[in-house]
PDB file of C-alpha atoms and ligand atoms in Angstrom:
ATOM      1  CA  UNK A  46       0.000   0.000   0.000  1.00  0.00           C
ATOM      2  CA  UNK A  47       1.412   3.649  -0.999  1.00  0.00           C
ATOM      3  CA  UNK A  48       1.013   5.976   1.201  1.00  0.00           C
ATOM      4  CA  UNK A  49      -1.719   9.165   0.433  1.00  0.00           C
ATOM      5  CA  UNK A  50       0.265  12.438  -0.593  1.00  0.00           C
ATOM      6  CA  UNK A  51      -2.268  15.251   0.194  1.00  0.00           C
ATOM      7  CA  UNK A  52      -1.653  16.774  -3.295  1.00  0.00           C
ATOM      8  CA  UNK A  53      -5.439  17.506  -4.060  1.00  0.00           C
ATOM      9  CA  UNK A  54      -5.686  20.961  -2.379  1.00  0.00           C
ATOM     10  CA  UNK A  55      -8.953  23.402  -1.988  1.00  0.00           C
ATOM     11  CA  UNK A  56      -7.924  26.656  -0.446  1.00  0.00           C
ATOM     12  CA  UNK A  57     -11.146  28.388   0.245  1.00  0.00           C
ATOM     13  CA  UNK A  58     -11.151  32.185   1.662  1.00  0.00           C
ATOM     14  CA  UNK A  59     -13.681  31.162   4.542  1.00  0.00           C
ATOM     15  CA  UNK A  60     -16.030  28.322   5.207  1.00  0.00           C
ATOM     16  CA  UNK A  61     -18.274  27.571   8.164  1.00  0.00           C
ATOM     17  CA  UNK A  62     -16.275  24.079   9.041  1.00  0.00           C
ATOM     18  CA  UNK A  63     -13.163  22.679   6.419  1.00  0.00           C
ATOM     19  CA  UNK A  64     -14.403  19.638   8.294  1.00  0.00           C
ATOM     20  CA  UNK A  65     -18.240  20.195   6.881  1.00  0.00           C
ATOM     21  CA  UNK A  66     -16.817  21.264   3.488  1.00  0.00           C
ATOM     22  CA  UNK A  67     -14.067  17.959   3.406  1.00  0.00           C
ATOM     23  CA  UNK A  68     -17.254  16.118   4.905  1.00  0.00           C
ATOM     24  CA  UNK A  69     -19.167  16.998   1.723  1.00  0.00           C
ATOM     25  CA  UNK A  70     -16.949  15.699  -0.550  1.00  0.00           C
ATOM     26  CA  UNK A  71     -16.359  12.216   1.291  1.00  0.00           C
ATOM     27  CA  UNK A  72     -19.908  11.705   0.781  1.00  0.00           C
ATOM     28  CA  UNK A  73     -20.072  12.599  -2.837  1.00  0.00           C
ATOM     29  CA  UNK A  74     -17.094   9.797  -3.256  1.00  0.00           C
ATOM     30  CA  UNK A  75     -13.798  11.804  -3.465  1.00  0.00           C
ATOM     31  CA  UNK A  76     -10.554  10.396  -3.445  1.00  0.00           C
ATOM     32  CA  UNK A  77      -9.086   9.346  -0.282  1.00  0.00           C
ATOM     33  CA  UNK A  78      -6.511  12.489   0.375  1.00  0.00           C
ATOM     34  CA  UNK A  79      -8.336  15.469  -0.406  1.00  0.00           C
ATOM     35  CA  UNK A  80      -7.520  18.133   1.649  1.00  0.00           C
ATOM     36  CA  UNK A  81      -9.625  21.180   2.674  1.00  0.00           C
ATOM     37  CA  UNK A  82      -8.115  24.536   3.795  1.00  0.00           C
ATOM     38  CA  UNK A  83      -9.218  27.881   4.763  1.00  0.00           C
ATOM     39  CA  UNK A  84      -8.109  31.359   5.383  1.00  0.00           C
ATOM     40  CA  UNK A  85     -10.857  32.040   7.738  1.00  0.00           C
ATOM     41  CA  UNK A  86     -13.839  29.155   9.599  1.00  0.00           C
ATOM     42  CA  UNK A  87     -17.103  31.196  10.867  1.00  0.00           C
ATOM     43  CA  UNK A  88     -18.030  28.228  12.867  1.00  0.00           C
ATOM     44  CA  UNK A  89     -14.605  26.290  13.076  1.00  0.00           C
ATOM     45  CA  UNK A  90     -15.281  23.219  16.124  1.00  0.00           C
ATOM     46  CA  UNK A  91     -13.289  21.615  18.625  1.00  0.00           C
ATOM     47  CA  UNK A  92     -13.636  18.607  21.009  1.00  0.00           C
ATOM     48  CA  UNK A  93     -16.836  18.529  22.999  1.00  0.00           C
ATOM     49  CA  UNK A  94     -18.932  20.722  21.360  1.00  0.00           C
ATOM     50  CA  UNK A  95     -16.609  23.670  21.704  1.00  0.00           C
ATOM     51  CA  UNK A  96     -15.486  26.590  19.461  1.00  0.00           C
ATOM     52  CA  UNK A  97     -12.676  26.279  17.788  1.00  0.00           C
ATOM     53  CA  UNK A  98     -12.029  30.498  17.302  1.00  0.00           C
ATOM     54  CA  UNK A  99     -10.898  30.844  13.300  1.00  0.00           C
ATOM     55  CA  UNK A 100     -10.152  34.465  12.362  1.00  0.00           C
ATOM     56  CA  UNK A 101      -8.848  35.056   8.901  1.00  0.00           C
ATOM     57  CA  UNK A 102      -5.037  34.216   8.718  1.00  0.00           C
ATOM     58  CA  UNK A 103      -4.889  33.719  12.747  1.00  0.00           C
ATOM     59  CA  UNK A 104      -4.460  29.927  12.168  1.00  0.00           C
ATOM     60  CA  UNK A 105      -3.905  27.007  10.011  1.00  0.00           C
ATOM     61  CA  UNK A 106      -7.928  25.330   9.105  1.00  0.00           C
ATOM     62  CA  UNK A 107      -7.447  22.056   7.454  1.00  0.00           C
ATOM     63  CA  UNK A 108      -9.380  18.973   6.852  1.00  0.00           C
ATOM     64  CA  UNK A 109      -8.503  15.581   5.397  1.00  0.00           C
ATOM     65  CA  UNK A 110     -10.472  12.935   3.537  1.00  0.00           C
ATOM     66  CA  UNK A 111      -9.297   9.456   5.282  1.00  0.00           C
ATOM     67  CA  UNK A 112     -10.717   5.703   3.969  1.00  0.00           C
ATOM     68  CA  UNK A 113      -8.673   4.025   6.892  1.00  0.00           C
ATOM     69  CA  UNK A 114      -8.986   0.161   7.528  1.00  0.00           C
ATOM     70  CA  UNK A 115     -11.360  -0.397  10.715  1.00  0.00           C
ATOM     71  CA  UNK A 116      -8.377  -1.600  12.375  1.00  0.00           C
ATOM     72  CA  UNK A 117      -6.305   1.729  12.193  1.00  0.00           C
ATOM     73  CA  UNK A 118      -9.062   4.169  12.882  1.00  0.00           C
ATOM     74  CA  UNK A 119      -8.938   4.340  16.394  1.00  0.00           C
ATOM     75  CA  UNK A 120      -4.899   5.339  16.347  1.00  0.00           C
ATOM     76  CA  UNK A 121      -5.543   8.109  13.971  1.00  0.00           C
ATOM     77  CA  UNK A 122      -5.512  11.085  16.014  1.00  0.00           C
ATOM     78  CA  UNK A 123      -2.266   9.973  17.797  1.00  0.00           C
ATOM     79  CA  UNK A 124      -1.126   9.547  14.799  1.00  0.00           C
ATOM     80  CA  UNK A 125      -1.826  12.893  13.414  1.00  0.00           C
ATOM     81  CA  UNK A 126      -0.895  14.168  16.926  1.00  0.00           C
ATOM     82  CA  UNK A 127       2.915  12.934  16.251  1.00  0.00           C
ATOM     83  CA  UNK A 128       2.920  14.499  12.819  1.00  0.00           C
ATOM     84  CA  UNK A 129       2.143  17.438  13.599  1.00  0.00           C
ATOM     85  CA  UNK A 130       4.666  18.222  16.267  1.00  0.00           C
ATOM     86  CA  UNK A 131       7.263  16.525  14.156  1.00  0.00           C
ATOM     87  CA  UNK A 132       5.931  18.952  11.680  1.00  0.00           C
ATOM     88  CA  UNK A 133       6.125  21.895  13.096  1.00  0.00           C
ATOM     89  CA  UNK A 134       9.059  21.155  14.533  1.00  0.00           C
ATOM     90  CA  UNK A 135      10.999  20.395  11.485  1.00  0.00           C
ATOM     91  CA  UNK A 136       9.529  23.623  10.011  1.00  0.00           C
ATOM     92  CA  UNK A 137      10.163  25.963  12.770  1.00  0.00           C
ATOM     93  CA  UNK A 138      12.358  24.341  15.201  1.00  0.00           C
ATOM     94  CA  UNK A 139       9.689  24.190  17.406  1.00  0.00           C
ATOM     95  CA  UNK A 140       9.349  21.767  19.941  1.00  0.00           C
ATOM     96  CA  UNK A 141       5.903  20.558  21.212  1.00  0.00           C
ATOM     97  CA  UNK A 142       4.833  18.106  24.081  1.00  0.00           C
ATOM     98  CA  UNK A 143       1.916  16.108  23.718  1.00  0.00           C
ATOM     99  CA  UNK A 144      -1.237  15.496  25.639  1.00  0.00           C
ATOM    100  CA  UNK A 145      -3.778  12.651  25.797  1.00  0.00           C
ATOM    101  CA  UNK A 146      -5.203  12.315  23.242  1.00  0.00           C
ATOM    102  CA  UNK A 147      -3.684  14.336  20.286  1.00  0.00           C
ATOM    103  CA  UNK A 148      -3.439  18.146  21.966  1.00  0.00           C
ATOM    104  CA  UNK A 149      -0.257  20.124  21.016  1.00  0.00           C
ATOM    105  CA  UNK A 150       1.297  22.060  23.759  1.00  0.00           C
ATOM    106  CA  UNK A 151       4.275  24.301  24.349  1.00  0.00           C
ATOM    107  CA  UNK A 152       5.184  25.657  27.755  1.00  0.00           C
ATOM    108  CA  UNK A 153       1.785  24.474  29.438  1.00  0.00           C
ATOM    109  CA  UNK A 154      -0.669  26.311  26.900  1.00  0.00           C
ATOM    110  CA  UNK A 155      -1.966  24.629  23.993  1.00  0.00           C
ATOM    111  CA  UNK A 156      -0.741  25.294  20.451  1.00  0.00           C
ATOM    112  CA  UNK A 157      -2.484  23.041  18.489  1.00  0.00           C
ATOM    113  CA  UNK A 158      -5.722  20.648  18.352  1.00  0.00           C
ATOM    114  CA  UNK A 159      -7.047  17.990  16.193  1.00  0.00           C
ATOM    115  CA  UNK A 160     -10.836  16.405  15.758  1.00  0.00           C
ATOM    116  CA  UNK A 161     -11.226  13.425  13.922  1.00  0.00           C
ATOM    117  CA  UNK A 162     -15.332  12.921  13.063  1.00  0.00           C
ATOM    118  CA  UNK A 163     -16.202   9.543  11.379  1.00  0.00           C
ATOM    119  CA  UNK A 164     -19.147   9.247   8.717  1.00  0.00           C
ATOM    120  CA  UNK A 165     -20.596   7.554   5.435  1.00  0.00           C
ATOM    121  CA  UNK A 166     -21.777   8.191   1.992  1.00  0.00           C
ATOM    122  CA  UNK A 167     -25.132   7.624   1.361  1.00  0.00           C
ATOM    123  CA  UNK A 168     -24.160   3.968  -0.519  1.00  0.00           C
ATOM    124  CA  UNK A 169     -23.159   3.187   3.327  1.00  0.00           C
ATOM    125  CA  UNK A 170     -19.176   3.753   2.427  1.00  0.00           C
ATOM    126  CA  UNK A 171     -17.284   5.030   5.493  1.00  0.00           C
ATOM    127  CA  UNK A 172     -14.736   7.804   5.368  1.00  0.00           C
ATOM    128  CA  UNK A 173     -12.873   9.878   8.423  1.00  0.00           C
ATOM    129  CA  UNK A 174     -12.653  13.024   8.381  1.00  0.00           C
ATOM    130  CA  UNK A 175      -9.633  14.718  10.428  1.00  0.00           C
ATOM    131  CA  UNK A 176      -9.153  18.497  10.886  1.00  0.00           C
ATOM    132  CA  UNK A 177      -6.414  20.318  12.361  1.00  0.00           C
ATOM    133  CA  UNK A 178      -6.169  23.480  13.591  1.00  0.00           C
ATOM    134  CA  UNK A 179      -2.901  25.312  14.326  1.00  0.00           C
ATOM    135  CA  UNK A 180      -2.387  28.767  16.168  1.00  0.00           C
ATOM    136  CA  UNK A 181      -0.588  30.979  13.919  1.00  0.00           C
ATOM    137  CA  UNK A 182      -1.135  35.141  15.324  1.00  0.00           C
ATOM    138  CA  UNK A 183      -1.160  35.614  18.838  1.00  0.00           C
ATOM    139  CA  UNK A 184      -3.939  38.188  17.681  1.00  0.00           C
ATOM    140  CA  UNK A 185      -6.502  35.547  17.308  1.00  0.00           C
ATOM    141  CA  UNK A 186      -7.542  34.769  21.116  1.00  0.00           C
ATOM    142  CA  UNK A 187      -9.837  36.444  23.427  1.00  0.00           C
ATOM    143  CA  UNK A 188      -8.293  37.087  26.892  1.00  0.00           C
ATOM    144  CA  UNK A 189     -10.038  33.954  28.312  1.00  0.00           C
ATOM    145  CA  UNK A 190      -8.583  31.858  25.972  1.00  0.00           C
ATOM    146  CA  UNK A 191      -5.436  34.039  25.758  1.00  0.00           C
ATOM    147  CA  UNK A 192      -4.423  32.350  29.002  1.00  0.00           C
ATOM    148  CA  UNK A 193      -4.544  28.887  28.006  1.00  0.00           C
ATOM    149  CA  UNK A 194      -3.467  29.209  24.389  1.00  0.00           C
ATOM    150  CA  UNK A 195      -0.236  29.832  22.657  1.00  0.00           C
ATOM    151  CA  UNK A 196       0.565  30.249  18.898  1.00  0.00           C
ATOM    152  CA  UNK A 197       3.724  29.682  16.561  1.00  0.00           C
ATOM    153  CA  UNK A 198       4.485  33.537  15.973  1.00  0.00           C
ATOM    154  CA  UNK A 199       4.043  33.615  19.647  1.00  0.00           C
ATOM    155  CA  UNK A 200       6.564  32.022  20.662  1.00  0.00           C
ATOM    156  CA  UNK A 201       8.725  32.359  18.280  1.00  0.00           C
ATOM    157  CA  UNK A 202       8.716  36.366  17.922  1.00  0.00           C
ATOM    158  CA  UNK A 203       8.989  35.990  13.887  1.00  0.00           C
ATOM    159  CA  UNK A 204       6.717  35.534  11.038  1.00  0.00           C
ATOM    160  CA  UNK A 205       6.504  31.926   9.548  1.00  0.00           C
ATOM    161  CA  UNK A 206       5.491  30.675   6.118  1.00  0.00           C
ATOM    162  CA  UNK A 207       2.394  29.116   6.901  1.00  0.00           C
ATOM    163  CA  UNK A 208       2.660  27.486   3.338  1.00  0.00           C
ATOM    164  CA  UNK A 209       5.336  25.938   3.889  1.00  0.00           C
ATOM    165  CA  UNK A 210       4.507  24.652   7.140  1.00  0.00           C
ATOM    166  CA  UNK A 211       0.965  23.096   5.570  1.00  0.00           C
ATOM    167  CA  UNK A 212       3.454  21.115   3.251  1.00  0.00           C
ATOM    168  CA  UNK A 213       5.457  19.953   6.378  1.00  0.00           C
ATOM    169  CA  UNK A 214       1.788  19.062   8.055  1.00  0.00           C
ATOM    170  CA  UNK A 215       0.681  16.926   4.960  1.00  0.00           C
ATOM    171  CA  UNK A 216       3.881  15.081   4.199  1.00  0.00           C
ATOM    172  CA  UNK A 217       4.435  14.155   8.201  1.00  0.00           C
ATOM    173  CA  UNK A 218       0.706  13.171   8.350  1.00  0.00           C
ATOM    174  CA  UNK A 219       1.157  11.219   4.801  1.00  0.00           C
ATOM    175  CA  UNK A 220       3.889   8.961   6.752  1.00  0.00           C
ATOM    176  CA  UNK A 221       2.129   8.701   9.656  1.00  0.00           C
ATOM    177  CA  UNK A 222      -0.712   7.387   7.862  1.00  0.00           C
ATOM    178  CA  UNK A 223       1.010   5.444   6.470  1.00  0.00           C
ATOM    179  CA  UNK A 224       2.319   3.918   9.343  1.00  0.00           C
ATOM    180  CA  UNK A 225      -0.764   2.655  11.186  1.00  0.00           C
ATOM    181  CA  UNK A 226      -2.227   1.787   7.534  1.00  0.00           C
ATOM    182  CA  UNK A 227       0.247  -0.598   7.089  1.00  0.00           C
ATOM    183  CA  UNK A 228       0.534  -2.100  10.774  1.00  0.00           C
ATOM    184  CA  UNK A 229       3.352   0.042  11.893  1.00  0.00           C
ATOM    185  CA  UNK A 230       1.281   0.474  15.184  1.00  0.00           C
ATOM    186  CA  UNK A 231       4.507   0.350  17.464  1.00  0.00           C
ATOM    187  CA  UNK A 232       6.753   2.658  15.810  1.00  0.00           C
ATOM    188  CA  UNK A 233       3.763   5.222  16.444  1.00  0.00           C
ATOM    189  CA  UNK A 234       2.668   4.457  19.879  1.00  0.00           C
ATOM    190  CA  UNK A 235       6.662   4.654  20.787  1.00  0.00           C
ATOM    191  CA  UNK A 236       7.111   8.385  18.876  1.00  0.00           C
ATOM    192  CA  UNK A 237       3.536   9.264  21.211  1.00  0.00           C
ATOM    193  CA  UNK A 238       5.105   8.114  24.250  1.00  0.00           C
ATOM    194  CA  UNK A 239       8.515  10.297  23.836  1.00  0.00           C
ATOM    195  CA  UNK A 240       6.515  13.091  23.128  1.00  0.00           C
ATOM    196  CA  UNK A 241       4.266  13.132  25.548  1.00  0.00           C
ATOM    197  CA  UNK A 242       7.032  12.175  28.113  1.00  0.00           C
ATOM    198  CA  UNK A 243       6.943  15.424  29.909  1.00  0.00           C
ATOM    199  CA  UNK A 244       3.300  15.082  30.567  1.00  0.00           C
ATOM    200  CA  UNK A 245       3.023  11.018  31.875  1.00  0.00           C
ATOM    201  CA  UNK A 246       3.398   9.762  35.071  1.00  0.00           C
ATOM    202  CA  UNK A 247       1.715  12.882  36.651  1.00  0.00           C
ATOM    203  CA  UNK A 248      -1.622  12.961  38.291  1.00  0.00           C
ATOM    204  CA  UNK A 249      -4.434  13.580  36.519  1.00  0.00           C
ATOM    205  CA  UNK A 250      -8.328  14.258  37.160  1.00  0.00           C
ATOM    206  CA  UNK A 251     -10.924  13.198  34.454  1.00  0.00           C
ATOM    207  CA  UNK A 252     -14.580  12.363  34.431  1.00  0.00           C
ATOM    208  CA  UNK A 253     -16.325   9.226  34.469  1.00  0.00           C
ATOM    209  CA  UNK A 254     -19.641   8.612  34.597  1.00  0.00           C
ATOM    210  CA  UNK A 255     -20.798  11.918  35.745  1.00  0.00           C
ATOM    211  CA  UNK A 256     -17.629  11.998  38.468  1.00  0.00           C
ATOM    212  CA  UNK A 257     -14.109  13.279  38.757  1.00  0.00           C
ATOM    213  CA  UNK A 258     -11.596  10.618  39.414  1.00  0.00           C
ATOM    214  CA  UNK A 259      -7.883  10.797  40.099  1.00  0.00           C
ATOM    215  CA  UNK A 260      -4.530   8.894  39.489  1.00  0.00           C
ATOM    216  CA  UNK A 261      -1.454   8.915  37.726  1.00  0.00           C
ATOM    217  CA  UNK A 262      -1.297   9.352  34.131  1.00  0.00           C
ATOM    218  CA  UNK A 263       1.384   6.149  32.989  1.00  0.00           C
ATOM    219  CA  UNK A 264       1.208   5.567  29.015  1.00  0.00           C
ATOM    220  CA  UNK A 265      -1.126   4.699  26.213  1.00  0.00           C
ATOM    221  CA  UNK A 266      -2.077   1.342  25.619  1.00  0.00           C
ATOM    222  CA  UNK A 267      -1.644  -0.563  21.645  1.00  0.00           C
ATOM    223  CA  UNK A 268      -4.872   1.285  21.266  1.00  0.00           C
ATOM    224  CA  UNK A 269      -4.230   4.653  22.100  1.00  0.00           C
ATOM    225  CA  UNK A 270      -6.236   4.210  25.636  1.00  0.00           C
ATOM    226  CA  UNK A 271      -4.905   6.271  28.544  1.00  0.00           C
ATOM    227  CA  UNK A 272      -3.496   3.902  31.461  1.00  0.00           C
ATOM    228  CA  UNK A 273      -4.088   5.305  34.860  1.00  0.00           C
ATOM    229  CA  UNK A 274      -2.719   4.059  37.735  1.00  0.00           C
ATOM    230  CA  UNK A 275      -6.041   4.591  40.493  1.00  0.00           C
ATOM    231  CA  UNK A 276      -5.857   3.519  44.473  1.00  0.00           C
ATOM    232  CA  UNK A 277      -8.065   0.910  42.680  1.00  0.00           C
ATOM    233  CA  UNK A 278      -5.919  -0.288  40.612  1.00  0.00           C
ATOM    234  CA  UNK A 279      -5.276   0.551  36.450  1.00  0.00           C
ATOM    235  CA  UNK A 280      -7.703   2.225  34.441  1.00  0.00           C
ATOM    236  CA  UNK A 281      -8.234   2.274  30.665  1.00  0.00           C
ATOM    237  CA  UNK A 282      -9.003   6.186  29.919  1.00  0.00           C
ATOM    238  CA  UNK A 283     -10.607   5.607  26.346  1.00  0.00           C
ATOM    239  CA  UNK A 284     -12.482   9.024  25.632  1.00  0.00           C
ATOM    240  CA  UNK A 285     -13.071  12.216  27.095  1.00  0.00           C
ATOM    241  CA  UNK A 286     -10.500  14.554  28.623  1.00  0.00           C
ATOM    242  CA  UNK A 287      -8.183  14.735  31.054  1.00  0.00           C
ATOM    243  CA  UNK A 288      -6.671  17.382  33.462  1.00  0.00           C
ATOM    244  CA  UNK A 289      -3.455  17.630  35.050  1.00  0.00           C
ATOM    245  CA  UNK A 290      -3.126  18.413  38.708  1.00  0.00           C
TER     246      UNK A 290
HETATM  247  C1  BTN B 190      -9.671  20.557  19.613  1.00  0.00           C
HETATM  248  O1  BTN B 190      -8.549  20.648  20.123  1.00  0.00           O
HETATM  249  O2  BTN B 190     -10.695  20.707  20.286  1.00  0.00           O
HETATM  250  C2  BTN B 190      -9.766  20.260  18.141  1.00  0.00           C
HETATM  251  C3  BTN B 190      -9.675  21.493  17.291  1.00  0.00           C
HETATM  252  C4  BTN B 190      -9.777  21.212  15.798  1.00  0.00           C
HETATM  253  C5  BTN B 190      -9.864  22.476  14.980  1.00  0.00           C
HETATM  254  C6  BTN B 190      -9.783  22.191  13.510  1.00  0.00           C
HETATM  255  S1  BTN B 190      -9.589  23.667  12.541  1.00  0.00           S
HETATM  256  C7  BTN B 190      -9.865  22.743  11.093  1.00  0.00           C
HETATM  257  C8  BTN B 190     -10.973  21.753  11.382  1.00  0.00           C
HETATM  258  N1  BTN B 190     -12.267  22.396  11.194  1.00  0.00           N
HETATM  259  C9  BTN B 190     -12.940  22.508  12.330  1.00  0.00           C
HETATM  260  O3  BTN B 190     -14.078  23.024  12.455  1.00  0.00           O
HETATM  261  N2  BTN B 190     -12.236  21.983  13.343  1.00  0.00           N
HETATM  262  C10 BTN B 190     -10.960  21.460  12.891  1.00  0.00           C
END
C-alpha cells in the first residue's frame, strides 16, 4: 500500500467548518486524500462541542479525507498528533509536548488541536474526516482563551510561512498514515510516548460517569487508551479529557 500524498488541495477564503466542506466531498465519493483549507472558519469546532475560534489568517484550518482500515481508525488522532509536532518542529524548530489524546502544547498552553469525526456516503461507504487546527497570530484569542493558548508567531517572535509549514503538516501526516495503515502500530505508539514524556506519570483528574476521578497518568495502551494508575488499581481512559493536577 502507498502511502496518500495530500496533493489535491482546496484553499477556500472562509467556510463555516473545512471539516463540513471535506465532509461533503467524502460523501459525494472523493478520493481518499483530499484536503480542505481555509483562510478564515465562521463556525470552526473543537472537542466537545466547543469553538474552535478561526479568524482570517490567525491559524492554520485544514481537513482531510481518510478511507482508513477499521483496524487503524482508532490510532488516527495519535497519529496525526505525532505528525504534527514533528511537523512543526521540522519547520520551525519548534518543539511541542503532547497530551492525551492528540493536543499540542508548548510551555503548558496549547498550540495546536485535532478532531477526527467519522461518517458515510449515502451507498453506506465510510470515510474519516480529520481536521487540524494550528495557532498561527497571537492576535486571534480572546483574553479567556489568551491564558490557556499559545501560537507559533508567539513564541517564536517571527513571522513563519504558513505554506510551507501546511506542506510539512501533509507530508508528516502522509507517513504517519502510512504507518498505522500498514501495521506500523509500534513505531507510532513509541514516537507518542517520547513526546508526551513530559506530561506522563503525573496525576491527573478526568470524568467518568458523571464523576471526577484521580490517578497517575502512565502511558497509552496498543490502542491509544490512557493507562491510569487509580488507588483501585489501572484504568483504561478511552475518551473524554483529562486534566493535570
Ligand atoms: C480541539 O482541540 O478541540 C480540536 C480542534 C480542531 C480544529 C480544527 S480547525 C480545522 C478543522 N475544522 C474545524 O471546524 N475543526 C478542525
Amino acid at each position: 500500500m502507498g502511502s496518500v500524498p495530500f496533493s489535491n488541495i482546496q484553499w477556500h477564503a472562509e467556510v463555516t467548518s473545512t471539516n463540513d466542506v471535506a465532509g461533503r466531498l467524502a460523501e459525494r465519493g472523493v478520493p481518499e486524500g483530499a484536503v480542505v483549507a481555509a483562510d478564515a472558519q465562521s463556525a470552526g469546532r473543537g472537542r466537545h462541542g466547543r469553538v474552535w475560534v478561526s479568524p482570517p489568517g490567525a491559524g492554520l484550518y485544514v481537513s482531510l479525507v481518510l478511507r482508513p482500515r477499521a483496524e487503524a481508525a482508532p490510532l488516527l488522532t495519535i497519529a496525526a498528533g505525532v505528525a504534527l509536532s514533528d511537523a512543526i518542529q521540522a519547520a520551525t524548530g519548534l518543539s511541542c509536548a503532547l497530551k492525551w489524546p492528540n493536543d499540542l502544547y508548548v510551555g503548558g498552553r496549547k498550540l495546536a488541536g485535532i478532531l477526527a469525526e467519522a461518517g458515510a456516503a449515502p451507498d453506506g461507504t465510510p470515510h474519516v474526516v480529520l481536521g487540524f487546527g494550528i495557532n498561527v497570530l497571537p492576535a486571534a484569542f480572546s483574553p479567556d482563551i489568551a491564558a490557556r493558548a499559545t501560537s507559533l508567531e508567539g513564541e517564536l517572535g517571527r513571522a513563519i510561512d504558513r505554506h510551507a509549514l501546511l506542506r510539512a503538516c501533509l507530508d508528516a501526516l502522509a507517513a504517519r498514515y502510512a504507518d498505522v495503515q500498514e501495521g506500523r502500530v509500534g513505531t507510532v505508539l513509541d514516537a507518542w510516548r517520547a513526546r508526551a514524556a513530559t506530561l506522563l506519570r503525573r496525576p491527573i483528574e478526568w470524568q467518568q460517569g458523571g464523576r471526577p476521578r484521580r490517578g497517575v497518568a502512565e502511558t497509552i495502551d496498543g490502542s491509544g487508551a490512557l493507562l491510569v494508575r487509580t488507588e483501585q488499581g489501572v484504568v483504561r481512559v478511552i475518551s473524554g479529557e483529562v486534566r493535570w493536577i
